[in-house]
PDB file of C-alpha atoms in Angstrom:
ATOM      1  CA  MET I 205       0.849  19.150   7.488  1.00 66.00           C
ATOM      2  CA  LEU I 206      -1.457  16.830   5.541  1.00 71.00           C
ATOM      3  CA  PHE I 207      -1.130  18.974   2.440  1.00 75.00           C
ATOM      4  CA  SER I 208       2.675  18.983   2.685  1.00 77.00           C
ATOM      5  CA  TYR I 209       2.659  15.166   2.925  1.00 79.00           C
ATOM      6  CA  LEU I 210       0.430  14.921  -0.121  1.00 82.00           C
ATOM      7  CA  SER I 211       2.544  17.469  -1.978  1.00 83.00           C
ATOM      8  CA  GLU I 212       5.755  15.554  -1.285  1.00 84.00           C
ATOM      9  CA  ALA I 213       4.060  12.286  -2.267  1.00 83.00           C
ATOM     10  CA  ALA I 214       2.925  13.830  -5.559  1.00 84.00           C
ATOM     11  CA  GLN I 215       6.438  15.175  -6.207  1.00 86.00           C
ATOM     12  CA  SER I 216       7.839  11.714  -5.579  1.00 84.00           C
ATOM     13  CA  LEU I 217       5.406  10.185  -8.074  1.00 88.00           C
ATOM     14  CA  ARG I 218       6.494  12.699 -10.715  1.00 88.00           C
ATOM     15  CA  ILE I 219      10.094  11.499 -10.613  1.00 86.00           C
ATOM     16  CA  TRP I 220       9.296   7.808 -10.859  1.00 89.00           C
ATOM     17  CA  GLY I 221      11.013   5.954 -13.647  1.00 89.00           C
ATOM     18  CA  THR I 222       9.730   3.335 -16.032  1.00 92.00           C
ATOM     19  CA  ARG I 223      10.678   0.473 -13.732  1.00 93.00           C
ATOM     20  CA  ARG I 224       8.377   1.631 -10.920  1.00 93.00           C
ATOM     21  CA  ILE I 225       5.549   2.429 -13.302  1.00 94.00           C
ATOM     22  CA  VAL I 226       5.732  -1.072 -14.788  1.00 96.00           C
ATOM     23  CA  VAL I 227       5.860  -2.623 -11.302  1.00 96.00           C
ATOM     24  CA  THR I 228       2.825  -0.543 -10.272  1.00 96.00           C
ATOM     25  CA  ILE I 229       0.806  -1.762 -13.242  1.00 97.00           C
ATOM     26  CA  ALA I 230       1.895  -5.382 -12.772  1.00 98.00           C
ATOM     27  CA  ALA I 231       1.265  -5.391  -9.007  1.00 97.00           C
ATOM     28  CA  ALA I 232      -2.125  -3.693  -9.393  1.00 97.00           C
ATOM     29  CA  GLY I 233      -3.063  -6.212 -12.080  1.00 98.00           C
ATOM     30  CA  ALA I 234      -1.969  -9.109  -9.893  1.00 97.00           C
ATOM     31  CA  SER I 235      -3.958  -7.660  -6.979  1.00 97.00           C
ATOM     32  CA  VAL I 236      -7.058  -7.323  -9.159  1.00 97.00           C
ATOM     33  CA  PHE I 237      -6.646 -10.909 -10.305  1.00 97.00           C
ATOM     34  CA  VAL I 238      -5.908 -12.514  -6.913  1.00 96.00           C
ATOM     35  CA  ILE I 239      -8.464 -10.561  -4.887  1.00 96.00           C
ATOM     36  CA  GLY I 240     -11.074 -10.753  -7.654  1.00 96.00           C
ATOM     37  CA  LEU I 241     -10.769 -14.517  -8.017  1.00 95.00           C
ATOM     38  CA  SER I 242     -10.647 -15.319  -4.307  1.00 93.00           C
ATOM     39  CA  THR I 243     -13.661 -13.123  -3.481  1.00 93.00           C
ATOM     40  CA  VAL I 244     -15.524 -14.170  -6.668  1.00 93.00           C
ATOM     41  CA  LEU I 245     -15.796 -10.615  -7.926  1.00 95.00           C
ATOM     42  CA  ILE I 246     -14.389 -12.273 -11.045  1.00 95.00           C
ATOM     43  CA  PRO I 247     -16.710 -15.259 -11.584  1.00 94.00           C
ATOM     44  CA  ASN I 248     -14.769 -18.498 -11.579  1.00 93.00           C
ATOM     45  CA  SER I 249     -15.158 -22.200 -10.870  1.00 93.00           C
ATOM     46  CA  PHE I 250     -12.472 -22.359  -8.159  1.00 92.00           C
ATOM     47  CA  PHE I 251     -14.341 -20.353  -5.517  1.00 90.00           C
ATOM     48  CA  SER I 252     -18.000 -19.789  -4.746  1.00 89.00           C
ATOM     49  CA  ARG I 253     -19.927 -16.989  -3.130  1.00 91.00           C
ATOM     50  CA  ASP I 254     -23.210 -17.527  -1.266  1.00 89.00           C
ATOM     51  CA  ILE I 255     -24.109 -13.831  -1.017  1.00 91.00           C
ATOM     52  CA  PRO I 256     -23.887 -11.754  -4.221  1.00 93.00           C
ATOM     53  CA  PRO I 257     -21.469  -8.800  -4.227  1.00 94.00           C
ATOM     54  CA  GLU I 258     -22.685  -5.363  -3.189  1.00 94.00           C
ATOM     55  CA  TRP I 259     -22.480  -2.452  -5.627  1.00 95.00           C
ATOM     56  CA  TRP I 260     -19.589  -0.867  -3.690  1.00 96.00           C
ATOM     57  CA  ASP I 261     -17.441  -4.025  -3.756  1.00 96.00           C
ATOM     58  CA  TYR I 262     -16.222  -3.315  -7.287  1.00 97.00           C
ATOM     59  CA  PRO I 263     -14.950   0.265  -6.836  1.00 97.00           C
ATOM     60  CA  VAL I 264     -13.322  -0.654  -3.500  1.00 97.00           C
ATOM     61  CA  TRP I 265     -11.681  -3.686  -5.114  1.00 97.00           C
ATOM     62  CA  ILE I 266     -10.235  -1.618  -7.981  1.00 97.00           C
ATOM     63  CA  LEU I 267      -9.134   1.287  -5.733  1.00 97.00           C
ATOM     64  CA  MET I 268      -7.563  -1.114  -3.259  1.00 97.00           C
ATOM     65  CA  SER I 269      -5.690  -2.888  -6.069  1.00 97.00           C
ATOM     66  CA  VAL I 270      -4.340   0.397  -7.467  1.00 97.00           C
ATOM     67  CA  LEU I 271      -3.171   1.483  -4.006  1.00 96.00           C
ATOM     68  CA  LEU I 272      -1.547  -1.925  -3.433  1.00 96.00           C
ATOM     69  CA  GLY I 273       0.224  -1.593  -6.778  1.00 96.00           C
ATOM     70  CA  LEU I 274       1.524   1.854  -5.836  1.00 95.00           C
ATOM     71  CA  LEU I 275       2.594   0.629  -2.405  1.00 94.00           C
ATOM     72  CA  ILE I 276       4.456  -2.372  -3.804  1.00 94.00           C
ATOM     73  CA  ALA I 277       6.231  -0.158  -6.353  1.00 94.00           C
ATOM     74  CA  THR I 278       7.562   2.082  -3.571  1.00 91.00           C
ATOM     75  CA  TYR I 279       9.759  -0.842  -2.495  1.00 89.00           C
ATOM     76  CA  VAL I 280      11.437  -1.025  -5.923  1.00 88.00           C
ATOM     77  CA  ARG I 281      14.788   0.731  -6.158  1.00 82.00           C
ATOM     78  CA  GLU I 282      15.445   2.867  -9.189  1.00 75.00           C
ATOM     79  CA  PRO I 283      18.577   1.894 -11.136  1.00 73.00           C
ATOM     80  CA  GLY I 284      21.560   4.175 -10.946  1.00 65.00           C
ATOM     81  CA  PRO I 285      25.011   4.460  -9.454  1.00 56.00           C
ATOM     82  CA  ARG I 286      25.294   4.639  -5.678  1.00 53.00           C
ATOM     83  CA  ARG I 287      27.436   7.394  -4.241  1.00 47.00           C
ATOM     84  CA  THR I 288      30.055   6.482  -1.653  1.00 46.00           C
ATOM     85  CA  GLY I 289      32.209   8.626   0.582  1.00 44.00           C
ATOM     86  CA  SER I 290      35.964   8.369   0.946  1.00 43.00           C
ATOM     87  CA  ARG I 291      35.491   5.802   3.716  1.00 46.00           C
ATOM     88  CA  GLY I 292      32.981   3.761   1.717  1.00 48.00           C
ATOM     89  CA  ASN I 293      29.792   4.971   3.403  1.00 48.00           C
ATOM     90  CA  LYS I 294      26.703   4.591   1.204  1.00 49.00           C
ATOM     91  CA  ASP I 295      25.404   8.104   1.730  1.00 48.00           C
ATOM     92  CA  GLY I 296      28.628   9.878   0.842  1.00 46.00           C
ATOM     93  CA  ALA I 297      29.366  10.964   4.420  1.00 45.00           C
ATOM     94  CA  ASP I 298      32.789  10.441   5.909  1.00 42.00           C
ATOM     95  CA  ALA I 299      31.761  10.484   9.565  1.00 43.00           C
ATOM     96  CA  VAL I 300      28.694   9.341  11.459  1.00 41.00           C
ATOM     97  CA  ASP I 301      26.651  12.225  12.825  1.00 42.00           C
ATOM     98  CA  ASP I 302      24.401  11.506  15.826  1.00 41.00           C
ATOM     99  CA  ASP I 303      21.615  13.632  14.324  1.00 42.00           C
ATOM    100  CA  LEU I 304      21.664  11.535  11.157  1.00 41.00           C
ATOM    101  CA  VAL I 305      21.423   8.319  13.164  1.00 38.00           C
ATOM    102  CA  ASP I 306      18.325   9.621  14.953  1.00 40.00           C
ATOM    103  CA  GLU I 307      16.761  10.615  11.613  1.00 42.00           C
ATOM    104  CA  ASP I 308      17.548   7.161  10.205  1.00 47.00           C
ATOM    105  CA  VAL I 309      15.758   5.542  13.149  1.00 46.00           C
ATOM    106  CA  VAL I 310      12.731   7.798  12.603  1.00 42.00           C
ATOM    107  CA  ASP I 311      12.742   7.043   8.851  1.00 57.00           C
ATOM    108  CA  GLU I 312      12.974   3.311   9.566  1.00 66.00           C
ATOM    109  CA  ARG I 313      10.001   3.538  11.934  1.00 64.00           C
ATOM    110  CA  ALA I 314       8.002   5.469   9.335  1.00 60.00           C
ATOM    111  CA  GLU I 315       8.894   2.851   6.725  1.00 64.00           C
ATOM    112  CA  ARG I 316       7.775   0.013   8.999  1.00 68.00           C
ATOM    113  CA  ARG I 317       4.600   1.907   9.863  1.00 66.00           C
ATOM    114  CA  GLY I 318       3.871   2.299   6.145  1.00 69.00           C
ATOM    115  CA  GLY I 319       4.349  -1.442   5.659  1.00 79.00           C
ATOM    116  CA  THR I 320       2.110  -2.237   8.614  1.00 86.00           C
ATOM    117  CA  PHE I 321      -0.599   0.111   7.394  1.00 90.00           C
ATOM    118  CA  GLY I 322      -0.389  -1.485   3.951  1.00 90.00           C
ATOM    119  CA  THR I 323      -0.600  -5.030   5.279  1.00 91.00           C
ATOM    120  CA  VAL I 324      -3.551  -4.288   7.565  1.00 93.00           C
ATOM    121  CA  GLY I 325      -5.255  -2.219   4.852  1.00 94.00           C
ATOM    122  CA  GLY I 326      -4.900  -5.024   2.311  1.00 93.00           C
ATOM    123  CA  MET I 327      -6.278  -7.623   4.704  1.00 94.00           C
ATOM    124  CA  LEU I 328      -9.202  -5.424   5.737  1.00 94.00           C
ATOM    125  CA  GLY I 329      -9.964  -4.771   2.074  1.00 95.00           C
ATOM    126  CA  TRP I 330     -10.034  -8.471   1.321  1.00 94.00           C
ATOM    127  CA  PHE I 331     -12.462  -9.043   4.189  1.00 93.00           C
ATOM    128  CA  ALA I 332     -14.515  -6.029   3.066  1.00 94.00           C
ATOM    129  CA  VAL I 333     -15.139  -7.202  -0.489  1.00 95.00           C
ATOM    130  CA  GLY I 334     -15.437 -10.896   0.334  1.00 92.00           C
ATOM    131  CA  CYS I 335     -18.602 -12.849   0.959  1.00 91.00           C
ATOM    132  CA  PRO I 336     -19.615 -12.371   4.619  1.00 90.00           C
ATOM    133  CA  VAL I 337     -20.649 -16.012   5.100  1.00 89.00           C
ATOM    134  CA  CYS I 338     -17.782 -17.471   3.035  1.00 86.00           C
ATOM    135  CA  ASN I 339     -15.272 -15.987   5.479  1.00 81.00           C
ATOM    136  CA  LYS I 340     -14.317 -18.942   7.674  1.00 84.00           C
ATOM    137  CA  ILE I 341     -13.216 -16.756  10.579  1.00 86.00           C
ATOM    138  CA  ALA I 342     -16.505 -14.826  10.721  1.00 85.00           C
ATOM    139  CA  LEU I 343     -18.436 -18.044  10.184  1.00 86.00           C
ATOM    140  CA  LEU I 344     -16.672 -19.839  13.058  1.00 91.00           C
ATOM    141  CA  VAL I 345     -16.943 -16.908  15.462  1.00 89.00           C
ATOM    142  CA  LEU I 346     -20.426 -15.658  14.598  1.00 89.00           C
ATOM    143  CA  GLY I 347     -22.145 -18.484  12.753  1.00 91.00           C
ATOM    144  CA  TYR I 348     -24.075 -18.083   9.486  1.00 90.00           C
ATOM    145  CA  THR I 349     -26.804 -15.828  10.886  1.00 91.00           C
ATOM    146  CA  GLY I 350     -24.338 -13.827  12.975  1.00 90.00           C
ATOM    147  CA  ALA I 351     -22.088 -13.242   9.964  1.00 90.00           C
ATOM    148  CA  LEU I 352     -25.071 -11.860   8.032  1.00 92.00           C
ATOM    149  CA  THR I 353     -26.372  -9.876  10.992  1.00 92.00           C
ATOM    150  CA  TYR I 354     -23.140  -8.445  12.408  1.00 92.00           C
ATOM    151  CA  PHE I 355     -20.274  -8.889   9.935  1.00 92.00           C
ATOM    152  CA  ALA I 356     -22.030  -7.943   6.679  1.00 93.00           C
ATOM    153  CA  PRO I 357     -23.049  -4.453   7.927  1.00 94.00           C
ATOM    154  CA  LEU I 358     -19.425  -3.850   9.027  1.00 95.00           C
ATOM    155  CA  GLN I 359     -17.989  -4.586   5.588  1.00 96.00           C
ATOM    156  CA  PRO I 360     -18.464  -1.017   4.245  1.00 97.00           C
ATOM    157  CA  VAL I 361     -16.651   0.294   7.340  1.00 97.00           C
ATOM    158  CA  LEU I 362     -13.844  -2.197   6.712  1.00 96.00           C
ATOM    159  CA  ALA I 363     -13.712  -1.015   3.090  1.00 97.00           C
ATOM    160  CA  VAL I 364     -13.318   2.636   4.114  1.00 97.00           C
ATOM    161  CA  LEU I 365     -10.680   1.745   6.724  1.00 97.00           C
ATOM    162  CA  SER I 366      -8.851  -0.342   4.138  1.00 97.00           C
ATOM    163  CA  VAL I 367      -8.683   2.468   1.597  1.00 97.00           C
ATOM    164  CA  ILE I 368      -7.621   4.994   4.253  1.00 96.00           C
ATOM    165  CA  LEU I 369      -4.867   2.729   5.611  1.00 96.00           C
ATOM    166  CA  LEU I 370      -3.576   1.914   2.134  1.00 96.00           C
ATOM    167  CA  LEU I 371      -3.605   5.599   1.185  1.00 94.00           C
ATOM    168  CA  VAL I 372      -1.696   6.510   4.366  1.00 92.00           C
ATOM    169  CA  ALA I 373       0.828   3.736   3.667  1.00 92.00           C
ATOM    170  CA  VAL I 374       1.376   4.956   0.098  1.00 92.00           C
ATOM    171  CA  VAL I 375       1.734   8.605   1.179  1.00 90.00           C
ATOM    172  CA  VAL I 376       4.181   7.712   3.980  1.00 87.00           C
ATOM    173  CA  ARG I 377       6.304   5.652   1.594  1.00 88.00           C
ATOM    174  CA  LEU I 378       6.224   8.278  -1.166  1.00 87.00           C
ATOM    175  CA  LYS I 379       6.960  11.117   1.265  1.00 83.00           C
ATOM    176  CA  GLY I 380      10.036   9.262   2.462  1.00 73.00           C
ATOM    177  CA  GLN I 381      11.278   8.820  -1.089  1.00 73.00           C
ATOM    178  CA  PHE I 382      11.147  12.554  -1.748  1.00 62.00           C
ATOM    179  CA  SER I 383      12.184  13.802   1.701  1.00 59.00           C
ATOM    180  CA  CYS I 384      15.130  11.430   2.063  1.00 56.00           C
ATOM    181  CA  PRO I 385      16.079  10.737  -1.534  1.00 52.00           C
ATOM    182  CA  VAL I 386      18.822   8.550  -2.834  1.00 56.00           C
ATOM    183  CA  PRO I 387      20.758  10.816  -5.223  1.00 58.00           C
ATOM    184  CA  ASN I 388      20.040  10.309  -8.902  1.00 56.00           C
ATOM    185  CA  ARG I 389      20.064  12.387 -12.060  1.00 57.00           C
ATOM    186  CA  GLU I 390      16.332  13.259 -12.052  1.00 56.00           C
ATOM    187  CA  ARG I 391      16.347  14.671  -8.516  1.00 52.00           C
ATOM    188  CA  SER I 392      19.428  16.777  -9.213  1.00 53.00           C
ATOM    189  CA  ARG I 393      17.587  18.349 -12.179  1.00 55.00           C
ATOM    190  CA  LEU I 394      14.639  19.272  -9.908  1.00 56.00           C
ATOM    191  CA  SER I 395      16.808  20.989  -7.301  1.00 54.00           C
TER     192      SER I 395
END
């Protein structure tokens, strides 16, 4: 099952157009910039960091930014004409089938789940690569010593969870694009 999800996600990536590729690069670049500046992985005068970054902060930061870029690009619609049925339905169907409604509900839940995984994964990643004592929430709850003693050792775990959640979100979104495609010229050539 996992391999079929990954296979469908890879097939979906292969049919991406220029628009999604550009959005992926732009969103990943923006993620690198915003997360890097706010966590001082990119040295700057706007923010400060009391504890220097760990060696693993940089690869997690880059991987997380790439996954965020991919995830954001899955929400971009490819240009092309939309097919309509004789009664004006978007999907080309003339009548509503109860089985299709149930599948739409399942697809909507999967889409929301992908968005939730992406949001939580992005937030966990930001906490993972940030300074443990510069995090106001950890500092208020645990204090300076507690943040160093308890929160700092959890940051690698947060980093792994972040990457896993973002990867799941991307795969769920990509799988849905290939499994339930909107008709376009490229997909018709693959079939």
